[in-house]
Amino acid sequence: WLEGSCSLQARAAAGGGGGGGKRSKPSKPSSRVDELAERWAVGSDGDGTFDEALVVDVYGRFLAGGRSGRGRSADLSRLELSGYLERYLWPHFDGESASWEHVMSIVVMLNAKFGEGVDGWAVLRAERARFDAFFGRALGLPSERAEMPWLERAEWVRFLVRAFGSLEEEMVRVQALKLASLPMWLTLSERDAASRLKAQPALSRPWKFVKKRRTKEAALPSGPPLSSQREESFLPSLLRQTVEALALADERARGAATEDGVGGVDDEAEGGGGGGGGAS
């Protein structure tokens, strides 16, 4: 549901649509991608050098949300086959200094691997601390940009769907389940929370601990830490955004249908249907 709503918005933003448009010609080989791939294709870790500016450039040229269709798919496939994720992006990822494009590039490349039926988590499994830092950065991608295009948001939601669908993977489970735990009840009204506690009395003691911890964190000079804020509001906020996205998509669809209907009436009128008493 989440992924579908964002994909719907992404297609609308890209002007995508129905089957009536012209089909694009197959893209020509991108020599630029192949040339860049030489930076990391030799050996398991490339030539040992790393350039964050190159990651930003590659993302903007070949992976960004403004591009879609066969051209982007072909470039993505070349980057995947060259080992861009495992030989360049992941070995040089730093949770504190990595650019937004670096984090988003890992998200896109993971989605590509899973789309090909490959276990993307295997690339990240050996370095738990690095994965934890990456997952935290990935959760915050929309908040790090003033505006995140729908195509990019669709990639992000696709990653979240995959994460919550991979709870058998221990490193993923530890991070994902923090977002679906008892602190989310803090977004409920006192009445709703009391009703749920009455139905599940075993949670009364953990609930008191959660509230006590939040009270202490709220008194901190900097307020509750980001991890606590996400435990409380990440999923509720995402669900609200999804409902808003669906409503916007419905509104746009209705507007487009109205415009098509008006256009059809105008065309009919211009066609000379103005005679007076014809039977309809």
mmCIF file of C-alpha atoms in Angstrom:
data_model
loop_
_atom_site.group_PDB
_atom_site.id
_atom_site.type_symbol
_atom_site.label_atom_id
_atom_site.label_comp_id
_atom_site.label_asym_id
_atom_site.label_seq_id
_atom_site.Cartn_x
_atom_site.Cartn_y
_atom_site.Cartn_z
ATOM 1 C CA TRP A 1 0.000 0.000 0.000
ATOM 2 C CA LEU A 2 2.748 2.451 0.991
ATOM 3 C CA GLU A 3 4.888 1.566 -1.994
ATOM 4 C CA GLY A 4 1.937 1.647 -4.374
ATOM 5 C CA SER A 5 0.857 5.134 -3.335
ATOM 6 C CA CYS A 6 4.338 6.551 -3.853
ATOM 7 C CA SER A 7 4.737 4.729 -7.154
ATOM 8 C CA LEU A 8 1.436 6.212 -8.295
ATOM 9 C CA GLN A 9 2.643 9.699 -7.411
ATOM 10 C CA ALA A 10 5.981 8.991 -9.098
ATOM 11 C CA ARG A 11 4.330 8.001 -12.365
ATOM 12 C CA ALA A 12 2.196 11.116 -12.286
ATOM 13 C CA ALA A 13 5.212 13.314 -11.574
ATOM 14 C CA ALA A 14 7.114 11.739 -14.441
ATOM 15 C CA GLY A 15 4.188 12.269 -16.786
ATOM 16 C CA GLY A 16 3.809 8.568 -16.916
ATOM 17 C CA GLY A 17 0.857 6.974 -17.923
ATOM 18 C CA GLY A 18 -1.089 4.882 -19.965
ATOM 19 C CA GLY A 19 -0.330 2.782 -22.889
ATOM 20 C CA GLY A 20 -1.159 5.354 -25.534
ATOM 21 C CA GLY A 21 2.154 7.192 -25.601
ATOM 22 C CA LYS A 22 5.058 6.440 -27.873
ATOM 23 C CA ARG A 23 7.451 3.825 -26.625
ATOM 24 C CA SER A 24 10.987 5.038 -26.208
ATOM 25 C CA LYS A 25 13.751 3.492 -28.248
ATOM 26 C CA PRO A 26 16.234 1.228 -26.472
ATOM 27 C CA SER A 27 18.964 3.297 -24.900
ATOM 28 C CA LYS A 28 22.428 3.270 -26.395
ATOM 29 C CA PRO A 29 25.276 1.952 -24.270
ATOM 30 C CA SER A 30 26.390 4.569 -21.779
ATOM 31 C CA SER A 31 30.158 4.742 -22.247
ATOM 32 C CA ARG A 32 30.281 7.228 -19.362
ATOM 33 C CA VAL A 33 28.962 4.618 -16.924
ATOM 34 C CA ASP A 34 31.448 2.053 -18.209
ATOM 35 C CA GLU A 35 34.260 4.568 -17.924
ATOM 36 C CA LEU A 36 33.352 5.460 -14.361
ATOM 37 C CA ALA A 37 33.033 1.815 -13.422
ATOM 38 C CA GLU A 38 36.742 1.367 -13.988
ATOM 39 C CA ARG A 39 37.248 3.304 -10.749
ATOM 40 C CA TRP A 40 35.972 0.400 -8.693
ATOM 41 C CA ALA A 41 35.751 -2.611 -11.008
ATOM 42 C CA VAL A 42 39.389 -3.703 -10.535
ATOM 43 C CA GLY A 43 39.726 -5.902 -7.452
ATOM 44 C CA SER A 44 37.288 -6.251 -4.593
ATOM 45 C CA ASP A 45 37.783 -2.677 -3.368
ATOM 46 C CA GLY A 46 38.634 -0.849 -6.577
ATOM 47 C CA ASP A 47 41.905 1.066 -6.608
ATOM 48 C CA GLY A 48 41.550 2.208 -2.992
ATOM 49 C CA THR A 49 40.725 5.821 -3.755
ATOM 50 C CA PHE A 50 37.388 7.426 -3.009
ATOM 51 C CA ASP A 51 35.769 10.650 -4.121
ATOM 52 C CA GLU A 52 32.472 11.713 -2.544
ATOM 53 C CA ALA A 53 31.986 14.215 -5.360
ATOM 54 C CA LEU A 54 32.004 11.305 -7.808
ATOM 55 C CA VAL A 55 29.194 9.609 -5.864
ATOM 56 C CA VAL A 56 27.157 12.811 -6.039
ATOM 57 C CA ASP A 57 27.851 13.082 -9.780
ATOM 58 C CA VAL A 58 26.941 9.455 -10.500
ATOM 59 C CA TYR A 59 23.707 9.820 -8.551
ATOM 60 C CA GLY A 60 22.715 12.993 -10.378
ATOM 61 C CA ARG A 61 23.572 11.575 -13.813
ATOM 62 C CA PHE A 62 22.296 8.025 -13.575
ATOM 63 C CA LEU A 63 20.233 7.321 -10.455
ATOM 64 C CA ALA A 64 18.322 10.486 -9.536
ATOM 65 C CA GLY A 65 14.566 10.496 -9.319
ATOM 66 C CA GLY A 66 14.157 12.856 -12.262
ATOM 67 C CA ARG A 67 15.212 10.077 -14.624
ATOM 68 C CA SER A 68 13.054 7.115 -15.498
ATOM 69 C CA GLY A 69 12.497 4.611 -18.248
ATOM 70 C CA ARG A 70 14.867 2.366 -20.146
ATOM 71 C CA GLY A 71 17.818 4.737 -20.030
ATOM 72 C CA ARG A 72 17.887 4.793 -16.239
ATOM 73 C CA SER A 73 17.301 1.037 -16.042
ATOM 74 C CA ALA A 74 20.221 0.362 -18.384
ATOM 75 C CA ASP A 75 22.553 2.634 -16.406
ATOM 76 C CA LEU A 76 21.409 1.071 -13.139
ATOM 77 C CA SER A 77 22.101 -2.412 -14.498
ATOM 78 C CA ARG A 78 25.605 -1.414 -15.575
ATOM 79 C CA LEU A 79 26.356 0.050 -12.168
ATOM 80 C CA GLU A 80 25.019 -3.073 -10.476
ATOM 81 C CA LEU A 81 27.096 -5.414 -12.663
ATOM 82 C CA SER A 82 30.215 -3.331 -12.064
ATOM 83 C CA GLY A 83 29.937 -3.837 -8.294
ATOM 84 C CA TYR A 84 29.255 -0.178 -7.561
ATOM 85 C CA LEU A 85 27.570 -0.992 -4.246
ATOM 86 C CA GLU A 86 29.933 -3.575 -2.832
ATOM 87 C CA ARG A 87 33.182 -2.142 -4.190
ATOM 88 C CA TYR A 88 32.676 1.585 -3.858
ATOM 89 C CA LEU A 89 29.576 2.817 -2.052
ATOM 90 C CA TRP A 90 29.582 0.444 0.910
ATOM 91 C CA PRO A 91 33.321 0.169 1.721
ATOM 92 C CA HIS A 92 33.553 3.972 1.819
ATOM 93 C CA PHE A 93 30.313 4.723 3.627
ATOM 94 C CA ASP A 94 30.606 6.777 6.807
ATOM 95 C CA GLY A 95 27.431 7.460 8.737
ATOM 96 C CA GLU A 96 28.508 10.930 9.828
ATOM 97 C CA SER A 97 30.134 12.301 6.686
ATOM 98 C CA ALA A 98 28.362 10.530 3.817
ATOM 99 C CA SER A 99 26.391 12.817 1.524
ATOM 100 C CA TRP A 100 22.647 12.534 1.003
ATOM 101 C CA GLU A 101 23.376 11.180 -2.483
ATOM 102 C CA HIS A 102 25.674 8.506 -1.028
ATOM 103 C CA VAL A 103 22.957 7.203 1.298
ATOM 104 C CA MET A 104 20.304 7.366 -1.409
ATOM 105 C CA SER A 105 22.614 5.614 -3.870
ATOM 106 C CA ILE A 106 22.941 2.666 -1.482
ATOM 107 C CA VAL A 107 19.148 2.564 -1.155
ATOM 108 C CA VAL A 108 18.694 2.533 -4.938
ATOM 109 C CA MET A 109 21.375 -0.099 -5.503
ATOM 110 C CA LEU A 110 19.918 -2.337 -2.776
ATOM 111 C CA ASN A 111 16.505 -2.068 -4.401
ATOM 112 C CA ALA A 112 18.097 -3.026 -7.722
ATOM 113 C CA LYS A 113 19.688 -6.122 -6.197
ATOM 114 C CA PHE A 114 16.455 -7.248 -4.576
ATOM 115 C CA GLY A 115 14.648 -6.554 -7.843
ATOM 116 C CA GLU A 116 16.977 -9.037 -9.538
ATOM 117 C CA GLY A 117 16.330 -11.654 -6.869
ATOM 118 C CA VAL A 118 19.709 -11.112 -5.187
ATOM 119 C CA ASP A 119 20.090 -10.896 -1.398
ATOM 120 C CA GLY A 120 21.177 -7.281 -0.975
ATOM 121 C CA TRP A 121 21.637 -7.640 2.783
ATOM 122 C CA ALA A 122 24.543 -10.011 2.178
ATOM 123 C CA VAL A 123 26.672 -7.064 1.038
ATOM 124 C CA LEU A 124 26.080 -5.227 4.336
ATOM 125 C CA ARG A 125 25.996 -8.126 6.769
ATOM 126 C CA ALA A 126 29.659 -8.259 7.749
ATOM 127 C CA GLU A 127 29.772 -4.734 9.211
ATOM 128 C CA ARG A 128 27.022 -4.366 11.777
ATOM 129 C CA ALA A 129 27.988 -0.961 13.135
ATOM 130 C CA ARG A 130 28.143 0.473 9.634
ATOM 131 C CA PHE A 131 24.739 -1.008 8.822
ATOM 132 C CA ASP A 132 23.203 0.530 11.946
ATOM 133 C CA ALA A 133 24.582 3.936 10.928
ATOM 134 C CA PHE A 134 23.313 3.491 7.372
ATOM 135 C CA PHE A 135 19.825 2.466 8.485
ATOM 136 C CA GLY A 136 19.570 5.529 10.697
ATOM 137 C CA ARG A 137 20.646 7.791 7.852
ATOM 138 C CA ALA A 138 18.264 6.068 5.441
ATOM 139 C CA LEU A 139 15.304 6.711 7.740
ATOM 140 C CA GLY A 140 16.088 10.413 7.733
ATOM 141 C CA LEU A 141 16.500 10.870 3.977
ATOM 142 C CA PRO A 142 13.247 12.837 3.430
ATOM 143 C CA SER A 143 13.988 15.167 6.343
ATOM 144 C CA GLU A 144 17.446 16.005 4.963
ATOM 145 C CA ARG A 145 15.948 17.516 1.823
ATOM 146 C CA ALA A 146 13.549 20.426 1.578
ATOM 147 C CA GLU A 147 11.740 18.553 -1.179
ATOM 148 C CA MET A 148 12.070 14.906 -2.204
ATOM 149 C CA PRO A 149 10.668 14.075 -5.672
ATOM 150 C CA TRP A 150 8.118 11.300 -5.810
ATOM 151 C CA LEU A 151 10.368 9.001 -7.837
ATOM 152 C CA GLU A 152 12.988 9.210 -5.113
ATOM 153 C CA ARG A 153 10.392 8.845 -2.386
ATOM 154 C CA ALA A 154 9.124 5.711 -4.130
ATOM 155 C CA GLU A 155 12.642 4.239 -4.003
ATOM 156 C CA TRP A 156 12.849 5.115 -0.314
ATOM 157 C CA VAL A 157 9.501 3.519 0.516
ATOM 158 C CA ARG A 158 10.480 0.455 -1.517
ATOM 159 C CA PHE A 159 13.530 0.101 0.711
ATOM 160 C CA LEU A 160 11.375 0.369 3.859
ATOM 161 C CA VAL A 161 8.965 -2.244 2.526
ATOM 162 C CA ARG A 162 11.897 -4.567 1.893
ATOM 163 C CA ALA A 163 13.316 -3.919 5.374
ATOM 164 C CA PHE A 164 10.045 -4.724 7.155
ATOM 165 C CA GLY A 165 9.699 -7.768 4.918
ATOM 166 C CA SER A 166 13.146 -9.033 5.977
ATOM 167 C CA LEU A 167 12.671 -9.446 9.713
ATOM 168 C CA GLU A 168 14.334 -12.857 9.530
ATOM 169 C CA GLU A 169 17.563 -10.897 8.971
ATOM 170 C CA GLU A 170 18.758 -10.207 12.521
ATOM 171 C CA MET A 171 20.522 -6.888 11.858
ATOM 172 C CA VAL A 172 17.449 -5.580 10.010
ATOM 173 C CA ARG A 173 15.013 -6.865 12.632
ATOM 174 C CA VAL A 174 16.797 -5.073 15.463
ATOM 175 C CA GLN A 175 16.532 -1.724 13.667
ATOM 176 C CA ALA A 176 13.086 -2.114 12.104
ATOM 177 C CA LEU A 177 11.217 -3.342 15.168
ATOM 178 C CA LYS A 178 12.323 -0.307 17.149
ATOM 179 C CA LEU A 179 9.992 1.653 14.873
ATOM 180 C CA ALA A 180 7.021 -0.603 15.621
ATOM 181 C CA SER A 181 7.238 -0.837 19.395
ATOM 182 C CA LEU A 182 5.390 0.445 22.461
ATOM 183 C CA PRO A 183 6.659 4.082 22.271
ATOM 184 C CA MET A 184 4.320 4.581 19.292
ATOM 185 C CA TRP A 185 1.465 4.619 21.799
ATOM 186 C CA LEU A 186 2.706 8.017 22.925
ATOM 187 C CA THR A 187 1.010 9.408 19.816
ATOM 188 C CA LEU A 188 -2.356 8.126 21.087
ATOM 189 C CA SER A 189 -4.710 10.079 23.265
ATOM 190 C CA GLU A 190 -4.728 9.181 26.964
ATOM 191 C CA ARG A 191 -8.138 7.595 26.484
ATOM 192 C CA ASP A 192 -7.020 5.376 23.592
ATOM 193 C CA ALA A 193 -3.831 4.360 25.381
ATOM 194 C CA ALA A 194 -5.803 3.443 28.526
ATOM 195 C CA SER A 195 -8.222 1.381 26.456
ATOM 196 C CA ARG A 196 -5.384 -0.602 24.885
ATOM 197 C CA LEU A 197 -3.667 -1.127 28.228
ATOM 198 C CA LYS A 198 -6.918 -2.448 29.678
ATOM 199 C CA ALA A 199 -7.072 -4.974 26.852
ATOM 200 C CA GLN A 200 -3.399 -5.915 27.358
ATOM 201 C CA PRO A 201 -2.607 -5.504 31.071
ATOM 202 C CA ALA A 202 0.812 -7.164 30.698
ATOM 203 C CA LEU A 203 1.983 -3.989 28.947
ATOM 204 C CA SER A 204 1.202 -1.721 31.909
ATOM 205 C CA ARG A 205 4.642 -1.990 33.466
ATOM 206 C CA PRO A 206 6.598 -1.485 30.194
ATOM 207 C CA TRP A 207 4.290 1.438 29.402
ATOM 208 C CA LYS A 208 5.127 3.146 32.701
ATOM 209 C CA PHE A 209 8.825 2.717 31.923
ATOM 210 C CA VAL A 210 8.369 4.242 28.453
ATOM 211 C CA LYS A 211 6.550 7.273 29.857
ATOM 212 C CA LYS A 212 9.139 7.736 32.612
ATOM 213 C CA ARG A 213 11.976 7.595 30.093
ATOM 214 C CA ARG A 214 10.263 10.091 27.801
ATOM 215 C CA THR A 215 9.733 12.504 30.703
ATOM 216 C CA LYS A 216 13.456 12.404 31.473
ATOM 217 C CA GLU A 217 14.395 12.870 27.823
ATOM 218 C CA ALA A 218 12.033 15.804 27.426
ATOM 219 C CA ALA A 219 13.889 17.555 30.245
ATOM 220 C CA LEU A 220 17.221 17.299 28.422
ATOM 221 C CA PRO A 221 18.581 20.613 27.033
ATOM 222 C CA SER A 222 18.496 19.194 23.521
ATOM 223 C CA GLY A 223 15.200 17.384 23.997
ATOM 224 C CA PRO A 224 14.575 13.693 23.243
ATOM 225 C CA PRO A 225 17.266 12.044 21.090
ATOM 226 C CA LEU A 226 16.487 11.379 17.452
ATOM 227 C CA SER A 227 16.256 7.628 18.012
ATOM 228 C CA SER A 228 13.517 8.151 20.612
ATOM 229 C CA GLN A 229 11.624 10.536 18.362
ATOM 230 C CA ARG A 230 11.637 7.956 15.583
ATOM 231 C CA GLU A 231 10.449 5.173 17.875
ATOM 232 C CA GLU A 232 7.494 7.349 18.777
ATOM 233 C CA SER A 233 6.468 8.979 15.531
ATOM 234 C CA PHE A 234 8.212 7.503 12.460
ATOM 235 C CA LEU A 235 5.533 5.004 11.422
ATOM 236 C CA PRO A 236 2.521 7.131 12.441
ATOM 237 C CA SER A 237 3.993 10.019 10.450
ATOM 238 C CA LEU A 238 4.667 7.765 7.451
ATOM 239 C CA LEU A 239 1.080 6.489 7.515
ATOM 240 C CA ARG A 240 -0.263 10.049 7.609
ATOM 241 C CA GLN A 241 1.932 10.969 4.646
ATOM 242 C CA THR A 242 0.659 7.920 2.773
ATOM 243 C CA VAL A 243 -2.981 8.880 3.342
ATOM 244 C CA GLU A 244 -2.180 12.414 2.166
ATOM 245 C CA ALA A 245 -0.416 11.038 -0.922
ATOM 246 C CA LEU A 246 -3.396 8.851 -1.787
ATOM 247 C CA ALA A 247 -5.756 11.789 -1.359
ATOM 248 C CA LEU A 248 -3.557 13.957 -3.597
ATOM 249 C CA ALA A 249 -3.342 11.236 -6.243
ATOM 250 C CA ASP A 250 -7.129 10.871 -6.189
ATOM 251 C CA GLU A 251 -7.555 14.634 -6.484
ATOM 252 C CA ARG A 252 -5.204 14.802 -9.452
ATOM 253 C CA ALA A 253 -6.907 11.853 -11.127
ATOM 254 C CA ARG A 254 -10.302 13.499 -10.721
ATOM 255 C CA GLY A 255 -8.919 16.768 -12.079
ATOM 256 C CA ALA A 256 -7.451 15.038 -15.113
ATOM 257 C CA ALA A 257 -10.729 13.197 -15.744
ATOM 258 C CA THR A 258 -12.649 16.469 -15.492
ATOM 259 C CA GLU A 259 -10.317 18.164 -17.964
ATOM 260 C CA ASP A 260 -10.657 15.245 -20.373
ATOM 261 C CA GLY A 261 -14.425 15.426 -20.076
ATOM 262 C CA VAL A 262 -14.506 19.167 -20.716
ATOM 263 C CA GLY A 263 -12.182 18.734 -23.663
ATOM 264 C CA GLY A 264 -14.430 16.074 -25.113
ATOM 265 C CA VAL A 265 -17.489 18.329 -24.841
ATOM 266 C CA ASP A 266 -15.641 21.248 -26.464
ATOM 267 C CA ASP A 267 -14.436 19.053 -29.332
ATOM 268 C CA GLU A 268 -17.965 17.821 -29.921
ATOM 269 C CA ALA A 269 -19.302 21.377 -29.968
ATOM 270 C CA GLU A 270 -16.656 22.465 -32.449
ATOM 271 C CA GLY A 271 -17.557 19.512 -34.611
ATOM 272 C CA GLY A 272 -20.748 21.215 -35.643
ATOM 273 C CA GLY A 273 -23.270 19.577 -33.383
ATOM 274 C CA GLY A 274 -25.202 22.834 -32.934
ATOM 275 C CA GLY A 275 -28.310 22.061 -34.918
ATOM 276 C CA GLY A 276 -31.523 22.519 -33.157
ATOM 277 C CA GLY A 277 -33.863 19.656 -32.832
ATOM 278 C CA GLY A 278 -31.990 16.562 -33.729
ATOM 279 C CA ALA A 279 -32.761 13.436 -31.789
ATOM 280 C CA SER A 280 -30.001 12.303 -29.496
#
